[in-house]
XYZ file of C-alpha atoms in Angstrom:
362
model
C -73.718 74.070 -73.509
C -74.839 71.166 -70.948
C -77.430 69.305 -72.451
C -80.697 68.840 -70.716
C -80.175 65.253 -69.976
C -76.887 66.021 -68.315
C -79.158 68.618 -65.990
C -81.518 66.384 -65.086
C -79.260 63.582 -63.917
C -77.927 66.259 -61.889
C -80.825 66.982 -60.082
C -81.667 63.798 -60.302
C -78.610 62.665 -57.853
C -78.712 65.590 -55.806
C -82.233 65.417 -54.620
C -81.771 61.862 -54.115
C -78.761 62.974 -51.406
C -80.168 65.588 -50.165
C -83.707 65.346 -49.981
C -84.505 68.691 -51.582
C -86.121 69.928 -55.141
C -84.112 71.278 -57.933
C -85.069 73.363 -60.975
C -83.048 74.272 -63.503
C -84.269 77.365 -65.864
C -82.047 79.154 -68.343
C -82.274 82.812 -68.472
C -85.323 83.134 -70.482
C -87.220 81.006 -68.049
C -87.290 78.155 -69.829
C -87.184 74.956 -67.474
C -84.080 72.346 -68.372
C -84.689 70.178 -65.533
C -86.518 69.252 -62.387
C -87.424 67.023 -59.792
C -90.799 68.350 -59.303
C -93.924 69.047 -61.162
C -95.218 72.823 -62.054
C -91.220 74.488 -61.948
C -93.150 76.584 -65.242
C -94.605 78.546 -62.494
C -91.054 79.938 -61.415
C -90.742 81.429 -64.736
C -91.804 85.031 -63.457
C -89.982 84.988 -60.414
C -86.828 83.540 -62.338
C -86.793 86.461 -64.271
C -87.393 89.018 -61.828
C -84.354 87.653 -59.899
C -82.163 86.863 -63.061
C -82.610 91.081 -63.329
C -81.668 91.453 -59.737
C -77.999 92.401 -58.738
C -78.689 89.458 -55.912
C -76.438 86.282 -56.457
C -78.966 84.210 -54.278
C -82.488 85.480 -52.972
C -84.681 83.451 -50.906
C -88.501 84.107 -52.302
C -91.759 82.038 -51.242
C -89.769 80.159 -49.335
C -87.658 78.828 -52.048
C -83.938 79.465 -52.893
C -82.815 81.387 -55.717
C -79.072 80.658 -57.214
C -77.278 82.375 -60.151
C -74.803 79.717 -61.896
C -72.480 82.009 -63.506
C -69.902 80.911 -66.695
C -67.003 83.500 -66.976
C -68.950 85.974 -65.182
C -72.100 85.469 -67.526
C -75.430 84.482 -66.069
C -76.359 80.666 -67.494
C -78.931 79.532 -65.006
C -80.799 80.306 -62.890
C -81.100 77.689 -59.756
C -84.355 77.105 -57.434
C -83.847 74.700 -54.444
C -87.005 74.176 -52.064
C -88.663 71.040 -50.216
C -87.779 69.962 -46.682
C -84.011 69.461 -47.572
C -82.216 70.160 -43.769
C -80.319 73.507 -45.169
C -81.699 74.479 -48.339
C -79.076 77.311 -48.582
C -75.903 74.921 -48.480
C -77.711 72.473 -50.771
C -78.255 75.284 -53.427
C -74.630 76.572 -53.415
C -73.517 72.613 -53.674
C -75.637 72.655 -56.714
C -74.705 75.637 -58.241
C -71.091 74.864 -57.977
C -71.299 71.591 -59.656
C -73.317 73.079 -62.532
C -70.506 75.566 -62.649
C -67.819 72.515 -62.658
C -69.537 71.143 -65.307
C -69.865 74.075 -67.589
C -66.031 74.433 -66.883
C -65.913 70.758 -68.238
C -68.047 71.168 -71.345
C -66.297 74.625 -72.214
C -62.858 72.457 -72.164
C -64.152 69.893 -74.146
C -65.612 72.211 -76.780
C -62.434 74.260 -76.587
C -59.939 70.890 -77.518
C -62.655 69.434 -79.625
C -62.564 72.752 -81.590
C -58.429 73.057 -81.723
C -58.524 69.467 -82.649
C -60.702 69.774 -85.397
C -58.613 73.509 -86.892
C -55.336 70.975 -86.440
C -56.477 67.922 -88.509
C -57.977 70.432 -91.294
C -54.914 72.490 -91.416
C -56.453 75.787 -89.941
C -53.708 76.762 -87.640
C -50.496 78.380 -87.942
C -47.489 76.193 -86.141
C -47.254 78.958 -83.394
C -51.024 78.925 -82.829
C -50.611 75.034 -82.342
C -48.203 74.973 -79.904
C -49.353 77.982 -77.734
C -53.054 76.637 -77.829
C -52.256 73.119 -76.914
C -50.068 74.834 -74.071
C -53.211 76.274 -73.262
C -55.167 73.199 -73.183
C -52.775 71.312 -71.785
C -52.257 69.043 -74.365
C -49.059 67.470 -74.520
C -47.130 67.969 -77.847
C -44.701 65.118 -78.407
C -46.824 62.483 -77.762
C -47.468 59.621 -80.077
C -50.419 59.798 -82.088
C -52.350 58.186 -84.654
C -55.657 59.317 -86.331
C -58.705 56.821 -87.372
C -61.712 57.125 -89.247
C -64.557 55.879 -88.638
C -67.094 56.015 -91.777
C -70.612 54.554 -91.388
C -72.681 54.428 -94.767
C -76.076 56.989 -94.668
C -75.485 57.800 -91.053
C -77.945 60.835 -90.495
C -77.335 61.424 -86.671
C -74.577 61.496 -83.980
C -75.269 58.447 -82.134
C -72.120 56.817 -83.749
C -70.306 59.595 -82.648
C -71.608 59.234 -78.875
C -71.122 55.466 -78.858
C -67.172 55.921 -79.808
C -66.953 58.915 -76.912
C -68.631 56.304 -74.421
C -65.654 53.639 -75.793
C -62.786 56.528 -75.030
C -64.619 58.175 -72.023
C -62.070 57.077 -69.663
C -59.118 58.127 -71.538
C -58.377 61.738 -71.446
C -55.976 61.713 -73.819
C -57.682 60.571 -76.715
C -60.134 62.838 -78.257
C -63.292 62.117 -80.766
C -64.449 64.345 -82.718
C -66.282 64.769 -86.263
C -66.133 67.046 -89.324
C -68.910 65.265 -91.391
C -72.172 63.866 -91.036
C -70.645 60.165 -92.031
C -67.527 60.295 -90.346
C -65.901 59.932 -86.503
C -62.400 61.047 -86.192
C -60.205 59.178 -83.204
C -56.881 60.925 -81.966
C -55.501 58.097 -80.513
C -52.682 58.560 -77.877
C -50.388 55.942 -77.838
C -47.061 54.651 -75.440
C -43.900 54.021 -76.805
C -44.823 49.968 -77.080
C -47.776 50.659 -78.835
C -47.900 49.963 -82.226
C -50.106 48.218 -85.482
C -51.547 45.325 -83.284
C -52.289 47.768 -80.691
C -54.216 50.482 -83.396
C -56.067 47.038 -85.108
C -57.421 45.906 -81.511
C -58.214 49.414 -81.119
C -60.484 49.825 -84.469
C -61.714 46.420 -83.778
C -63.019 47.405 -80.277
C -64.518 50.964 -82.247
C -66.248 48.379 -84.586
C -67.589 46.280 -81.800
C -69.683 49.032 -79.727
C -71.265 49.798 -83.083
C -75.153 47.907 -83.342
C -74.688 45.012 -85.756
C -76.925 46.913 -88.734
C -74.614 49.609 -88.621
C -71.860 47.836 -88.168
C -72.236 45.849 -91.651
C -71.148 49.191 -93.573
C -68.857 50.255 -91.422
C -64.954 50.925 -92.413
C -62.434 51.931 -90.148
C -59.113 53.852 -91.752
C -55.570 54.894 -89.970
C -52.787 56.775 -90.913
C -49.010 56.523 -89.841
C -48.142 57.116 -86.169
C -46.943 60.547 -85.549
C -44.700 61.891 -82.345
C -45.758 65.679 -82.682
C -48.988 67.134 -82.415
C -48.642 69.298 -85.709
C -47.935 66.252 -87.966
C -51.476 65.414 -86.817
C -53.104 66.845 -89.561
C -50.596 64.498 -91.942
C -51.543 60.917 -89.986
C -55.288 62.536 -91.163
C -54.837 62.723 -94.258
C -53.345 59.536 -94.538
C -56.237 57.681 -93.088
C -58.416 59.783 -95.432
C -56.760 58.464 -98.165
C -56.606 54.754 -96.569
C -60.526 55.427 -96.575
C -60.682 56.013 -100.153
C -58.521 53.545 -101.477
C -59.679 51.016 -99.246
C -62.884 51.782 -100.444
C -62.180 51.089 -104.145
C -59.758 48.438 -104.171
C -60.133 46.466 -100.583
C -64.217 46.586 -100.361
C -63.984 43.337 -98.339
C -61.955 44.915 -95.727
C -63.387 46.353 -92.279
C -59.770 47.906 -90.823
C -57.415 49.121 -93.610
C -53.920 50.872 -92.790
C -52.533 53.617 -94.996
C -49.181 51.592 -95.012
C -50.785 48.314 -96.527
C -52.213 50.539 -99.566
C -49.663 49.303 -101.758
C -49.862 49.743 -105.114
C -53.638 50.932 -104.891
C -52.205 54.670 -103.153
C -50.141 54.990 -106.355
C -53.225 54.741 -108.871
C -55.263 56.776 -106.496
C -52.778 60.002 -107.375
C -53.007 59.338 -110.631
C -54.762 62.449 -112.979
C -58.220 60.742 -114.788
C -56.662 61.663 -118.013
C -53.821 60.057 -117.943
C -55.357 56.551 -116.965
C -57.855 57.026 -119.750
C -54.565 57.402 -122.198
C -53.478 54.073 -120.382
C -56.470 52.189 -120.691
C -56.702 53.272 -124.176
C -53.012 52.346 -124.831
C -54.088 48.959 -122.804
C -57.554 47.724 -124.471
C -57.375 49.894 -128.132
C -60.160 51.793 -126.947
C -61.944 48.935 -125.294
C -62.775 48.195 -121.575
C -62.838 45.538 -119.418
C -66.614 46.737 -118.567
C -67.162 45.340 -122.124
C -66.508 42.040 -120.784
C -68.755 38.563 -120.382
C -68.831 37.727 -116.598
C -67.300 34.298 -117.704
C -64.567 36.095 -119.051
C -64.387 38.644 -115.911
C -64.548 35.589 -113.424
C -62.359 33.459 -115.197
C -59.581 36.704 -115.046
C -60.087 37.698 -111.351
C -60.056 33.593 -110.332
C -56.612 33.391 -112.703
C -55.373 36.514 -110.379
C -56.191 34.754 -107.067
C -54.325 31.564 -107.778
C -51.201 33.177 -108.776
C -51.526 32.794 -112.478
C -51.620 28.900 -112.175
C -53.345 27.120 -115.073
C -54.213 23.831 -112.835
C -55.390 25.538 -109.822
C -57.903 28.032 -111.625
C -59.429 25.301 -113.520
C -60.067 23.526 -111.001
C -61.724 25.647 -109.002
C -63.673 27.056 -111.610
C -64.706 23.704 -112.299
C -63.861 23.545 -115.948
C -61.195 21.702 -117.805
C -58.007 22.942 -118.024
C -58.145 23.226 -121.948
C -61.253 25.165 -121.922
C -59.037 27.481 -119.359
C -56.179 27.888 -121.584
C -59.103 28.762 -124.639
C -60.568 31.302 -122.491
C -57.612 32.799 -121.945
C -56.238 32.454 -125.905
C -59.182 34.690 -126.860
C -58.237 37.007 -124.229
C -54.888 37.432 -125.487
C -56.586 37.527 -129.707
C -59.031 40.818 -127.808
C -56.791 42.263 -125.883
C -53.171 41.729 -127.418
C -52.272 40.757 -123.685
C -51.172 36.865 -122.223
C -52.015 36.663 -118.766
C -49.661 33.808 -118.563
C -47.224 36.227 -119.351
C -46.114 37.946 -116.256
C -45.380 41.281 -117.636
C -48.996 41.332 -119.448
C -50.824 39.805 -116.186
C -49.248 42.667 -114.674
C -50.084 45.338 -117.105
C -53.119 43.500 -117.490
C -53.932 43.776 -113.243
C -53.017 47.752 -113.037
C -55.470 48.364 -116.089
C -58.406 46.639 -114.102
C -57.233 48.735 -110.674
C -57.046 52.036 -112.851
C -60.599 51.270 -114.104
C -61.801 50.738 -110.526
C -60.465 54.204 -109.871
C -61.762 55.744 -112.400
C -65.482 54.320 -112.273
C -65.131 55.717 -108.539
C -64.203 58.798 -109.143
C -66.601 58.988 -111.737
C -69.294 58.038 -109.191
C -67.789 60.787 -106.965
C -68.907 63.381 -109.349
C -72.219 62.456 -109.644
């Protein structure tokens, strides 16, 4: 359950206190850590005394320590060198590889409940008696990010947003997918958006800058029980869907600034194909120039204003108002017509939606 490296530091910063070797072997004699060459040729002996009733044995010299987790043998522990008292050294050793497995077993144990509770897996009674258990407080507020990095393959995200929260005991970070870290984020009661933003920045900003480029942070509503967890989840979810599809050049998006965008995204793919069909007679806006695309999403930006768009697209405003005549002969819609600019903005949102979910299939 401890990793190697963890072992090793151990030993590391023992020896260097007390002057004495360490080895670390698990209980098929493989060796985890040392501080001195040839521990392989313990591996015998290990297991010999791993058999043995004996919690400690002193053989060749050396120490001998079982490190016990819940009663069950984990390692076996071999102190020697010309420490002052090799015995007290050992047992100092053995019981802070014992602390730590008592650590790691927490972590797994919340990092486990927290992962059943934001996946629905628990019954309410099983989420209030196991964070009893845990000691995890159940009416505190909380709010869940998401941390999605594009084609990540390994954990080191993961690790790098643990180091961020590793003073914080409250907060737990934890993953369900290869792409995606999952923050529980414990906040006070004068915490609230600007807090969460500064926090996602600050998640962005321990990322390295190559990763960081296609990196998107979600977050759902704030929560004050620990079983509406699982809802500020699924909220940021969504917020990392939508924001995906309709706010690409966003970094942090919030599920409450979805807007219209978390209406389309419920919408079934059949009926927006009988809207766009109603919309274009069968057409798409796929089927358009670029000129024609640019000149429509440039029109949206200013605010439907004739003299504006024109004159940042660099064109005259008669050639605008053309453009936008043989819109409205394709399309049966004026876009300086509110109620058509309208109809005509859901139709290219529904469109993004559905070429997404399209490419979700695939």
């Amino acid at each position: 359950m401890i990793s190697n490296q963890v072992l090793q530091s151990t030993a590391d910063g023992l020896k260097a206190i007390s002057r004495a070797d360490l080895c670390v072997l698990d209980t098929e004699g493989i060796v985890l850590a040392s501080t001195f060459e040839g521990a392989e040729d313990f591996r015998e002996s290990a297991l010999s005394f791993a058999e043995s009733p004996a919690d400690s044995q002193v053989i060749s010299g050396y120490q001998y320590f079982k490190v016990l987790d819940e009663n069950q043998l984990e390692y076996v522990l071999i102190v020697g060198g010309n420490g002052d008292d090799l015995y007290m050294v050992g047992k100092m050793a053995a019981f802070q590889i014992q602390s730590l497995l008592v650590a790691y077993r927490e972590r797994f144990d919340k990092d486990n409940f927290i992962k059943n509770l934001i996946l629905d897996n628990l019954l309410l009674v099983d989420i209030y008696n196991r964070a009893k258990k845990l000691h995890i407080d159940t009416e505190a507020r909380r709010v869940v990010l998401i941390l999605e990095v594009n084609h990540e393959k390994e954990n080191s995200s993961l690790e790098l947003v643990r180091g961020l929260f590793s003073t914080k005991s409250h907060d737990f970070i934890t993953a369900v997918d290869e792409k995606s870290v999952i923050i529980v984020k414990e906040l006070d009661e004068k915490e609230g958006t600007a807090e969460i933003e500064a926090v996602a920045a600050s998640i962005l900003g321990v990322l390295p800058e190559e990763r960081r480029d296609d990196a998107i942070i979600a977050y759902g509503t704030v929560v004050s029980e620990i079983r509406e967890v699982s809802r500020s989840y699924k909220e940021a979810r969504m917020a990392l869907n939508v924001g995906k599809i309709f706010f690409a050049e966003r970094k942090i998006i919030a599920y409450s600034s979805l807007g219209i965008g978390r209406l389309i995204y419920q919408l079934p793919i059949p009926l927006c194909k009988m809207f766009i069909k109603e919309v274009f007679e069968g057409k798409s806006p796929e089927d358009f120039d670029e000129e024609t695309l640019t000149t429509i999403n440039k029109f949206f930006e200013n605010s439907l204003n004739v003299s504006e768009t024109s004159r940042q697209l660099y064109i005259h405003r008669n050639t605008l108002v053309y453009r936008l005549d043989k819109l409205q002969k394709t399309t049966g819609l004026d876009l300086r017509v509110f109620e058509d600019a309208i109809t005509f903005k859901i139709a290219l949102m529904v469109v993004k939606y559905m070429r997404y979910m399209e490419d979700q299939d695939y």
